[in-house]
Short mmCIF file of C-alpha atoms and ligand atoms in Angstrom, two decimals:
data_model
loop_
_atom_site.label_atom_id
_atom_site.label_comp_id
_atom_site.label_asym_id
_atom_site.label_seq_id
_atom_site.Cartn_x
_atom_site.Cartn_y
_atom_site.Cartn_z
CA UNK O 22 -25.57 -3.78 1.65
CA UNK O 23 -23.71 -7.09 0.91
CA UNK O 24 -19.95 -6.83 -1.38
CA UNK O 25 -17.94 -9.10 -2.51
CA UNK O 26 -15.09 -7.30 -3.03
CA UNK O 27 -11.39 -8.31 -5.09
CA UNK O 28 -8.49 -7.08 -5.12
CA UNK O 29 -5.37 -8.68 -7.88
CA UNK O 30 -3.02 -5.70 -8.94
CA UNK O 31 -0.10 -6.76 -7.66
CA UNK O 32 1.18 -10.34 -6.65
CA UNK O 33 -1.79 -10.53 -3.37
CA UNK O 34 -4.92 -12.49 -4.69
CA UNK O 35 -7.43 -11.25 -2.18
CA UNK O 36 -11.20 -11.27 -1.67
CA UNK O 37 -13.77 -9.88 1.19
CA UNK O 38 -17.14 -10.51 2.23
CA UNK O 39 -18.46 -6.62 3.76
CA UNK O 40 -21.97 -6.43 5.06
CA UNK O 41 -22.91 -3.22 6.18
CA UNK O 42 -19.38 -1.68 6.83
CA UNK O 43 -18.56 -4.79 8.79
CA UNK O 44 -15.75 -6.99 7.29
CA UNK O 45 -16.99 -10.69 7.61
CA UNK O 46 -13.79 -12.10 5.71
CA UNK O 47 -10.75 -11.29 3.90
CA UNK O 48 -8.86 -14.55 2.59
CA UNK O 49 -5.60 -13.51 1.00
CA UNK O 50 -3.08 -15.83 -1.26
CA UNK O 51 0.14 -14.20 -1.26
CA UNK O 52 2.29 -15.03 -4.34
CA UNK O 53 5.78 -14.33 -2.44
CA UNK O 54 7.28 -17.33 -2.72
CA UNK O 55 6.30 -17.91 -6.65
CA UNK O 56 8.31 -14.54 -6.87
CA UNK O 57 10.79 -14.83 -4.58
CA UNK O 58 13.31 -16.48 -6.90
CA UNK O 59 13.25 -13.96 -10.00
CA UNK O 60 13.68 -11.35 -6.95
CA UNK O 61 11.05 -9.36 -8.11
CA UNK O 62 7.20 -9.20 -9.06
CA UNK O 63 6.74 -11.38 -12.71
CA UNK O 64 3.90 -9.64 -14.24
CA UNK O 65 2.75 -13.12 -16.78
CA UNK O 66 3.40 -15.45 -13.83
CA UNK O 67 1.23 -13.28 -11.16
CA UNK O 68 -1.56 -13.31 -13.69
CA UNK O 69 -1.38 -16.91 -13.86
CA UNK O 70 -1.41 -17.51 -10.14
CA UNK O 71 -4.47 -15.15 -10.44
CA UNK O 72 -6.45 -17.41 -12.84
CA UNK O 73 -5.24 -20.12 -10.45
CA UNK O 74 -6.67 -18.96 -6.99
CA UNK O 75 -8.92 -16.24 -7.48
CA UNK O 76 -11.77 -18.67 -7.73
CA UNK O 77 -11.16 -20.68 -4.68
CA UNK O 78 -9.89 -17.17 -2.50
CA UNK O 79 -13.67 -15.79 -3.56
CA UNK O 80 -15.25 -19.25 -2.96
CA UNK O 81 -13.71 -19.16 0.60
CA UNK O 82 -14.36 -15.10 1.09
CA UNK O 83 -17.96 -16.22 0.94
CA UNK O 84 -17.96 -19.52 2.92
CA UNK O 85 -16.00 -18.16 5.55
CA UNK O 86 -18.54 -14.68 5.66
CA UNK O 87 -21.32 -17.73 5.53
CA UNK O 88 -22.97 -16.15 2.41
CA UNK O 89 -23.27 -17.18 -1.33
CA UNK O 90 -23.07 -14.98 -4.07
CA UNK O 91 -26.64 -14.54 -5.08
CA UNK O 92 -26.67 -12.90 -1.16
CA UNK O 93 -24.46 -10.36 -2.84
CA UNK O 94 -25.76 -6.45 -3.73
CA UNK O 95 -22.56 -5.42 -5.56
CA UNK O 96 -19.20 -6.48 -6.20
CA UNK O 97 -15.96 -4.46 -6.65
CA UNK O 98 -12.69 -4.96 -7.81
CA UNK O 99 -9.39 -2.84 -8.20
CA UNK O 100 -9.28 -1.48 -11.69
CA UNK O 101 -6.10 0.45 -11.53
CA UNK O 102 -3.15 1.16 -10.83
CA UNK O 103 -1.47 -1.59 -11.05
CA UNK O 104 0.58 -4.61 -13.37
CA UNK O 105 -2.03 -4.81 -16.39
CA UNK O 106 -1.82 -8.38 -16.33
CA UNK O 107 -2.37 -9.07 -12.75
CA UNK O 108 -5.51 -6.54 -12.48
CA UNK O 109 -6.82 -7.99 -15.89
CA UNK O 110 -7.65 -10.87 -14.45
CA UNK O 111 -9.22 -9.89 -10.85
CA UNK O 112 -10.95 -7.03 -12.94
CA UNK O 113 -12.72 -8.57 -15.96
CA UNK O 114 -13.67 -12.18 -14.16
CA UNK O 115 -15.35 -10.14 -11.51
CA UNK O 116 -16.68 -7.75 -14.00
CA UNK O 117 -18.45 -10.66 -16.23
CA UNK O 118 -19.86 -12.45 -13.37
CA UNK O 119 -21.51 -9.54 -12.04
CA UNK O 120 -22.84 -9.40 -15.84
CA UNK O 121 -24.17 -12.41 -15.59
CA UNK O 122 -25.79 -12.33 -12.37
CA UNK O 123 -27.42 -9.13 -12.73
CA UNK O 124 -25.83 -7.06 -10.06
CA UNK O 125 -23.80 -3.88 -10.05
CA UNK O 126 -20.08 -3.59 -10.24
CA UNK O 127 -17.89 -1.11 -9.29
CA UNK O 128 -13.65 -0.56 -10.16
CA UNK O 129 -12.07 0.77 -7.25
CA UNK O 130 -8.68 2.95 -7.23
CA UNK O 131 -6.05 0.59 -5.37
CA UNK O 132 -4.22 3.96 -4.25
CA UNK O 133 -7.81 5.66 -2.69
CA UNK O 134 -8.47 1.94 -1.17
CA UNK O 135 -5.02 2.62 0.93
CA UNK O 136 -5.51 6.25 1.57
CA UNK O 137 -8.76 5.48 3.54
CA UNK O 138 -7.21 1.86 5.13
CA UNK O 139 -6.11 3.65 8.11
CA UNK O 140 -9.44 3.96 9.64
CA UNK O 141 -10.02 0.25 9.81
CA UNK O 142 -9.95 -0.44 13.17
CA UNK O 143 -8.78 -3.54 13.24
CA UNK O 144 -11.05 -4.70 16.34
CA UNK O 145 -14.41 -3.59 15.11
CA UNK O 146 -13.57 -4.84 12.05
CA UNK O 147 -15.63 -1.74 10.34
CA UNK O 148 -13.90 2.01 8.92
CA UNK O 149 -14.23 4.18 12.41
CA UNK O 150 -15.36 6.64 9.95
CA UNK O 151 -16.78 9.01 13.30
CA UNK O 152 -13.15 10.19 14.50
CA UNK O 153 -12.35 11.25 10.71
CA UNK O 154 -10.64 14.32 10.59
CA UNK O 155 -8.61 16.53 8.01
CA UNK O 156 -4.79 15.04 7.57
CA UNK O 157 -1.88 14.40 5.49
CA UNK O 158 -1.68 11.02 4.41
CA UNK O 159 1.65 9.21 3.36
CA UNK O 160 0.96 6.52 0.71
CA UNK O 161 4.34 4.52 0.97
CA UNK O 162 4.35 0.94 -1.22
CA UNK O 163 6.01 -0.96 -4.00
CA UNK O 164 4.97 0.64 -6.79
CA UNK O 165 3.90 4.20 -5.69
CA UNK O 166 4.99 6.90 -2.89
CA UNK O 167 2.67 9.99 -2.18
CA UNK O 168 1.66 12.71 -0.02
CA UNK O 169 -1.89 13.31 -0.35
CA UNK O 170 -3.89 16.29 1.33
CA UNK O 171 -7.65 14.89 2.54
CA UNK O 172 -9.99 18.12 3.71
CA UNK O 173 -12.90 15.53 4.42
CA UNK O 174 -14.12 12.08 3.65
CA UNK O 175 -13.08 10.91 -0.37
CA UNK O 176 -12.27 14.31 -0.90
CA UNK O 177 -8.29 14.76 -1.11
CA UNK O 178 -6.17 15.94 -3.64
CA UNK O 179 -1.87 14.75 -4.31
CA UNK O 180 0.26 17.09 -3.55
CA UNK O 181 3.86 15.52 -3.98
CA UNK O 182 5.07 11.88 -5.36
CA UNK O 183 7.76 10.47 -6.20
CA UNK O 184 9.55 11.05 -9.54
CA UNK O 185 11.37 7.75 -9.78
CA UNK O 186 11.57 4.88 -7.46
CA UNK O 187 8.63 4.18 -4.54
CA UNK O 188 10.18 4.04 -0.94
CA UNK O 189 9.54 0.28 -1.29
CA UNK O 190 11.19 -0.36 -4.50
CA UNK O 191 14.18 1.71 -2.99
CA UNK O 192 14.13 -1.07 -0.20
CA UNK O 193 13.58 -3.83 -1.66
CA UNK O 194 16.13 -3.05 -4.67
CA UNK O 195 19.19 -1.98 -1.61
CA UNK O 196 18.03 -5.02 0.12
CA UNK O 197 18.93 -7.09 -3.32
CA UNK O 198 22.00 -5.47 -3.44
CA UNK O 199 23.09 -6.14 -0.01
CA UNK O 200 22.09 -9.91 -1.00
CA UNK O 201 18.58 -10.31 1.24
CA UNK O 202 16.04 -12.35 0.18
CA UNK O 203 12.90 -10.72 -1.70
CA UNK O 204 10.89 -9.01 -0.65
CA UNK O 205 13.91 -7.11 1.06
CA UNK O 206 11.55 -4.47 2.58
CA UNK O 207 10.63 -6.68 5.54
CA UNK O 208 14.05 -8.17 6.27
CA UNK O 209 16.02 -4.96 6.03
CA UNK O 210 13.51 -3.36 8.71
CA UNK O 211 14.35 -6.92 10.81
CA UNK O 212 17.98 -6.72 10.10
CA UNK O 213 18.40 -2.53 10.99
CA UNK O 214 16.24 -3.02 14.30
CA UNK O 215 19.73 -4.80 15.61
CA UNK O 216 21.52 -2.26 13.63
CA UNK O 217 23.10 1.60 14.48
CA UNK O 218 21.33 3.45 12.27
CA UNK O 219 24.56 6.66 12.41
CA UNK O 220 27.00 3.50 11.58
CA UNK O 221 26.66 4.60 7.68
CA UNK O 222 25.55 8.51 6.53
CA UNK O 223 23.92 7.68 3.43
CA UNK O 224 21.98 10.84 1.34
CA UNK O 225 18.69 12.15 1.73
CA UNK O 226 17.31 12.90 -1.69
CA UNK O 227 15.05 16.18 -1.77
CA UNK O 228 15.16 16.57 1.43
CA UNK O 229 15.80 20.21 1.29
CA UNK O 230 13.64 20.82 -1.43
CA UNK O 231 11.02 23.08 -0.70
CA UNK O 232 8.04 21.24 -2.46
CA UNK O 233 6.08 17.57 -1.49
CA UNK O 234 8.05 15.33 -4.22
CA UNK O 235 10.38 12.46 -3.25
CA UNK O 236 13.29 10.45 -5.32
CA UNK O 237 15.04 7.09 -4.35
CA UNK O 238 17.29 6.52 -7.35
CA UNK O 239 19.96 8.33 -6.11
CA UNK O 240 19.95 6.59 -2.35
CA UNK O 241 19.83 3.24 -3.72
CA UNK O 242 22.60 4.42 -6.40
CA UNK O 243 24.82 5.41 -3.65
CA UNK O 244 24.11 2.23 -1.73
CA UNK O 245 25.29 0.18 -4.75
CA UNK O 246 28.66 2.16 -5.20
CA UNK O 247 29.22 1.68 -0.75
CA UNK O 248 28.84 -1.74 -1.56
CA UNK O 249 31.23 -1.82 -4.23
CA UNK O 250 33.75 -0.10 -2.00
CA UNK O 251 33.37 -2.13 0.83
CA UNK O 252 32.31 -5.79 0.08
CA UNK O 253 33.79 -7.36 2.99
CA UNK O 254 30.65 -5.48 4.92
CA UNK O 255 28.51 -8.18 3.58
CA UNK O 256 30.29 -10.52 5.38
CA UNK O 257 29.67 -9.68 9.08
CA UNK O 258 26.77 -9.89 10.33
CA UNK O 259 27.24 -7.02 12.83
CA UNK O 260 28.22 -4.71 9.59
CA UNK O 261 25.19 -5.92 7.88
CA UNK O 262 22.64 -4.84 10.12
CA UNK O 263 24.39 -1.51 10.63
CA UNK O 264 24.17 -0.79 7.06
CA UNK O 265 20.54 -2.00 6.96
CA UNK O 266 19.47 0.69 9.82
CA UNK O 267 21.53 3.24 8.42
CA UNK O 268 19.92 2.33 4.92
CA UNK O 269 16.62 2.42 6.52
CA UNK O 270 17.60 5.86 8.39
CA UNK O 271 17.87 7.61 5.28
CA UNK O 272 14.88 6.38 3.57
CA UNK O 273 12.84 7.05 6.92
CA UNK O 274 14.22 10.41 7.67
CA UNK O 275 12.92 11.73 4.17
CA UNK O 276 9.18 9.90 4.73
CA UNK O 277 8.98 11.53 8.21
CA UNK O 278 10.21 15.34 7.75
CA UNK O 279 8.74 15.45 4.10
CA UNK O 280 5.36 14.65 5.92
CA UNK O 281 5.64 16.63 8.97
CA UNK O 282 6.69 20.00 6.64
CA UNK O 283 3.17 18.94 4.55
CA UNK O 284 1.32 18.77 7.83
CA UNK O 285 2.25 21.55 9.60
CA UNK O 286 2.02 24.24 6.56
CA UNK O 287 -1.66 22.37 5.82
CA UNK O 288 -2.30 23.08 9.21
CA UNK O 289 -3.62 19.81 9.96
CA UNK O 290 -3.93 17.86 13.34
CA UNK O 291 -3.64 14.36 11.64
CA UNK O 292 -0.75 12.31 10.07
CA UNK O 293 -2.33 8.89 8.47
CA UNK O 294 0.22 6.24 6.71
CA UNK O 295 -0.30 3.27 4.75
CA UNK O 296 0.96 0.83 2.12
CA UNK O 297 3.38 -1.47 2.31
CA UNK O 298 6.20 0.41 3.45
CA UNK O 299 3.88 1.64 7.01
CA UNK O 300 4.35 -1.40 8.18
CA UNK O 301 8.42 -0.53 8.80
CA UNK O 302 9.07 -0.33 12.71
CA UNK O 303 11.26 2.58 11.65
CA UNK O 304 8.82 4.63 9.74
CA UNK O 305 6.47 3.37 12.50
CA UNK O 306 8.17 5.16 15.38
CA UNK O 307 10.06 8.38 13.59
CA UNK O 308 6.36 9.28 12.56
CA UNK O 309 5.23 8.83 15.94
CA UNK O 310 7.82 10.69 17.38
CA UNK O 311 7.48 13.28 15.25
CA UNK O 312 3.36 13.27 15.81
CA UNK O 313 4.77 13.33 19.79
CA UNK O 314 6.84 16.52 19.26
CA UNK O 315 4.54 18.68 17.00
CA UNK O 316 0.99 17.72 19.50
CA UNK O 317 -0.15 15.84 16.29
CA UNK O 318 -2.21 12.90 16.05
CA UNK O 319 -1.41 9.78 14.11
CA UNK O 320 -3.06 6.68 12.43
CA UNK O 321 -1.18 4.11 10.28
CA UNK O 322 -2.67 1.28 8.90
CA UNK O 323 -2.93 -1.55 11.00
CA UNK O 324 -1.55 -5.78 10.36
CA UNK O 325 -2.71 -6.52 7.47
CA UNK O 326 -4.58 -4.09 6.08
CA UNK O 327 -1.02 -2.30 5.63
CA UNK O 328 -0.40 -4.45 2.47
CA UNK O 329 -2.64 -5.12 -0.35
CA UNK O 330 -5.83 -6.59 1.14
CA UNK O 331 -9.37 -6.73 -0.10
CA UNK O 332 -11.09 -5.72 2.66
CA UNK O 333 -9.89 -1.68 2.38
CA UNK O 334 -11.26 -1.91 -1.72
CA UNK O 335 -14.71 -3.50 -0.35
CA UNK O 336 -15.12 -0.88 2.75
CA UNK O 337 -14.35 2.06 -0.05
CA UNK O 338 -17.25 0.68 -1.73
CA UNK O 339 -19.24 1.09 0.70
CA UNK O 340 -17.86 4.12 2.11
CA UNK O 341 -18.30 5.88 -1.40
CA UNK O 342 -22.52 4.07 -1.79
CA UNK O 343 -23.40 5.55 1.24
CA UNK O 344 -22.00 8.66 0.08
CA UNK O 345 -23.97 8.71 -2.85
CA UNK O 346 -21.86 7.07 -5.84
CA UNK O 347 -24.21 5.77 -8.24
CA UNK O 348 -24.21 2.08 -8.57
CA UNK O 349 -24.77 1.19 -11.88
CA UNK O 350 -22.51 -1.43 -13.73
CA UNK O 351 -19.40 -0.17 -14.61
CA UNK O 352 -18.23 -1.62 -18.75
CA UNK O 353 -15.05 0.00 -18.43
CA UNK O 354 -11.52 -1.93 -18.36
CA UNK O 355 -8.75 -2.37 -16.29
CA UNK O 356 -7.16 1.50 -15.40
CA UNK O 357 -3.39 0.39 -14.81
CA UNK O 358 -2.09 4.07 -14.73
CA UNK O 359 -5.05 5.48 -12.68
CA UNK O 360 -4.32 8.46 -10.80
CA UNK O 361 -5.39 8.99 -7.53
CA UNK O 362 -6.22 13.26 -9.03
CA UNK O 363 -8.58 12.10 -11.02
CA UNK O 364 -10.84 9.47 -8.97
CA UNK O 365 -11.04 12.91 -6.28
CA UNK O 366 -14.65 14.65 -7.25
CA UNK O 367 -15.98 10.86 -8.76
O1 KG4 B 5 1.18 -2.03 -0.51
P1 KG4 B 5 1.97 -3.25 -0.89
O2 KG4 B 5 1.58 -4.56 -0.26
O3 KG4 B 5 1.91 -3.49 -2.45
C1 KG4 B 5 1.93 -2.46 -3.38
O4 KG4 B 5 0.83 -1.88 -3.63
O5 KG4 B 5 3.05 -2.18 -3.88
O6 KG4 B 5 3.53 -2.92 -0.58
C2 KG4 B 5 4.56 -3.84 -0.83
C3 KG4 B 5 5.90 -3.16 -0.48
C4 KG4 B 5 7.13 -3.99 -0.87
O7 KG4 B 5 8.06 -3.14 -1.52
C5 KG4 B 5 7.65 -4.46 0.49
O8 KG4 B 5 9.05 -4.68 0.52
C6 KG4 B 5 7.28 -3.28 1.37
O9 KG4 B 5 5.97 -2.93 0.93
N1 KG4 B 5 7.28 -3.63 2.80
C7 KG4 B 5 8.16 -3.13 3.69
C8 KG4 B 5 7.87 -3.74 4.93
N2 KG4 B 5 6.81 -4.60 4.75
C9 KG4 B 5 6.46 -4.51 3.42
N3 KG4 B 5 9.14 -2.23 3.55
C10 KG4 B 5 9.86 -1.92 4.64
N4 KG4 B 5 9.65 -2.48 5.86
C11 KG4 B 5 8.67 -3.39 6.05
N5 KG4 B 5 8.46 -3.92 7.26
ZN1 ZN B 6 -0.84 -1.64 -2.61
#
C-alpha cells in the first residue's frame, strides 16, 4: 500500500511518501525562522506559510519517493491536536484532493503518531514493529506532556499529563526569560551541556506526588523571580550556562523519576520517549541511566523523527490498515483538542 501522508499542526509543514512500511521520503519546511522573532508559534502566520509550501513539500514528497499521486492508495493527514489554523489547512486540502481523486483518507492523532515514532529505526527506514513490547511511553513536546501506558500495539491508555505548561513550553518560556533565542528548548540543552547542573537548586513540581501528572508553571515562575534577583547572571557567560543545566536539571529530574515510578509499578521492561523535548541530551542520558540502573530497556525517538515529521503520521497509517482500520473516506474536520483516550479502541 502506497500513502501520501501530511502532517501541518504546528509550525513543521511536512509530507511522506510510505510504500509498504518503508519510508521513501519525508521533505520537511520548518517555519522557525518566520517565528523566531514574535518568540513564539503565530497561529494566522503558520497557516499562511502552510498554504504557501504545502503544495511544493507534497510535490517534492512524491518526486523524491519517484511516484505521482494517482500511484497513491490512501492519504493521511494530522487532524488533531493541534493550532486550528495550522491543521486546517494540511487537513482539509488533503482531505478534498483525496475527494477528488477517488481515494481514501484517513485523520491521524499527532499525539498516537509520536507515541509509536520510537520504533522507526532510523536505518531501515520502516517501524521495527517485531521487537515491540509492553512500555511506558513519555510524550514530551511543545504543546503536550504525557505518560502513556501501551499493553500492545495501538492499544495504550494516558495515565498522567500535565495540568499546565508542556516540558517544552517550560523550556522554551525560561529560555525567553534568560534572553535565548526561540526556540529556547534546543539552546538551553546546548548552553547547560557546558553548565553545572547543582550550580542553581531550582523546584521540582509534583515530584512527590504519588500519581502520573506533571506541572511547569511553578518552575518557570521561580526561574523568572531568580532572574529578577540576580540579573547580573545574565551577563556571564559561565553563570549562564550554569543556570541553563541547573534549569534543565530540574525539568529532567521530574521527566525521568515520574517515568521510572510509572514503569516499575506497570511492571514493564520498556521505557520509550518522544516529542520534541526527547531530543534533550539531558533527558537523553538521565533516562538511560535510569533504564541502566533498574535492568530496563529503552527506545527514544531517533533525529528527526523526534520533532514533528510526516513520516511517523504515514507509518501509523499503515500500522493501523494492516491492523484492520477500515479505510473508507473520512468527512470529518480538523480535531484540534483530540485526545490521545479516545483514538485508543478506534
Ligand atoms: O514535537 P515538537 O516538534 O512539536 C510539538 O508537537 O510541540 O516539539 C517542539 C518542542 C519545542 O518546545 C522545542 O523547544 C522542544 O521541542 N525541543 C527541545 C529540544 N529540541 C526541541 N527541548 C529541549 N531540548 C532540546 N534539545
Ligand atoms: Zn509534535
Amino acid at each position: 500500500m502506497k500513502i501520501l501522508a501530511i502532517e501541518s499542526s504546528c509550525d513543521e509543514t511536512a509530507a511522506a511518501v510510505i510504500d509498504d512500511g518503508l519510508i521513501l521520503s519525508d521533505p520537511i519546511a520548518s517555519q522557525i525562522q518566520l517565528h523566531a522573532e514574535y518568540g513564539g508559534v503565530v497561529p494566522e502566520l503558520a497557516a499562511r506559510e502552510h498554504l504557501k509550501n504545502l503544495l511544493p513539500v507534497a510535490r517534492q514528497a512524491l518526486e523524491m519517493a519517484g511516484k505521482r499521486i494517482s500511484d497513491m492508495d490512501l492519504i493521511a493527514a494530522t487532524q488533531g491536536p493541534g493550532l486550528p489554523p495550522a491543521l486546517m489547512v494540511g487537513f482539509h486540502a488533503f482531505q478534498t484532493l483525496a475527494f477528488a481523486l477517488d481515494k481514501p483518507f484517513i485523520g491521524v492523532n499527532h499525539h498516537e503518531a509520536h507515541l509509536y515514532s520510537p520504533w522507526i529505526d532510523p536505518q531501515t527506514k520502516r517501524l521495527n514493529q517485531n521487537s515491540f513490547q509492553p512500555n511506558i511511553s513519555l510524550i514530551v513536546s511543545g504543546g503536550h506532556t504525557m505518560l502513556v501506558k501501551v499493553d500492545s500495539p495501538l492499544n495504550h491508555h494516558v495515565i498522567g499529563a500535565t495540568i499546565d505548561d508542556a516540558a517544552g513550553e517550560c523550556f522554551d518560556k525560561t529560555a525567553k526569560l534568560l534572553g535565548l533565542p526561540y526556540p529556547g528548548g534546543p539552546v538551553l540543552d546546548q548552553l547547560a551541556s557546558k553548565g553545572n547542573p547543582k550550580a542553581y537548586v531550582f523546584p521540582r513540581p509534583m515530584l512527590k506526588d504519588p500519581g502520573f501528572d506533571f506541572s511547569f508553571s511553578g518552575l518557570k515562575t521561580s526561574v523568572r523571580y531568580f532572574i529578577q534577583k540576580h540579573p547580573a547572571l545574565l551577563e556571564d557567560h559561565r553563570h549562564l550556562q550554569d543556570l541553563c543545566a541547573s534549569i534543565q536539571a530540574a525539568i529532567v529530574d521530574v521527566l525521568v523519576k515520574k517515568t521510572m515510578r510509572a514503569a516499575l509499578q506497570s511492571e514493564v521492561a520498556m521505557i520509550t520517549a518522544s516529542g520534541g523535548v526527547s531530543c534533550n541530551r539531558g533527558l537523553r542520558d538521565g533516562l538511560q541511566q535510569a533504564c541502566d540502573a533498574n535492568g530496563l530497556s529503552l527506545r527514544i525517538a531517533q533525529g528527526r523523527y523526534c520533532t514533528d515529521n510526516a513520516a511517523m503520521v504515514g507509518l501509523l497509517a499503515a500500522w493501523k490498515i494492516g491492523s484492520g482500520a477500515s479505510l473508507q473516506h473520512n468527512e470529518e474536520g480538523i480535531r484540534p483538542g483530540w485526545r490521545l483516550e479516545t483514538d485508543a479502541n478506534e
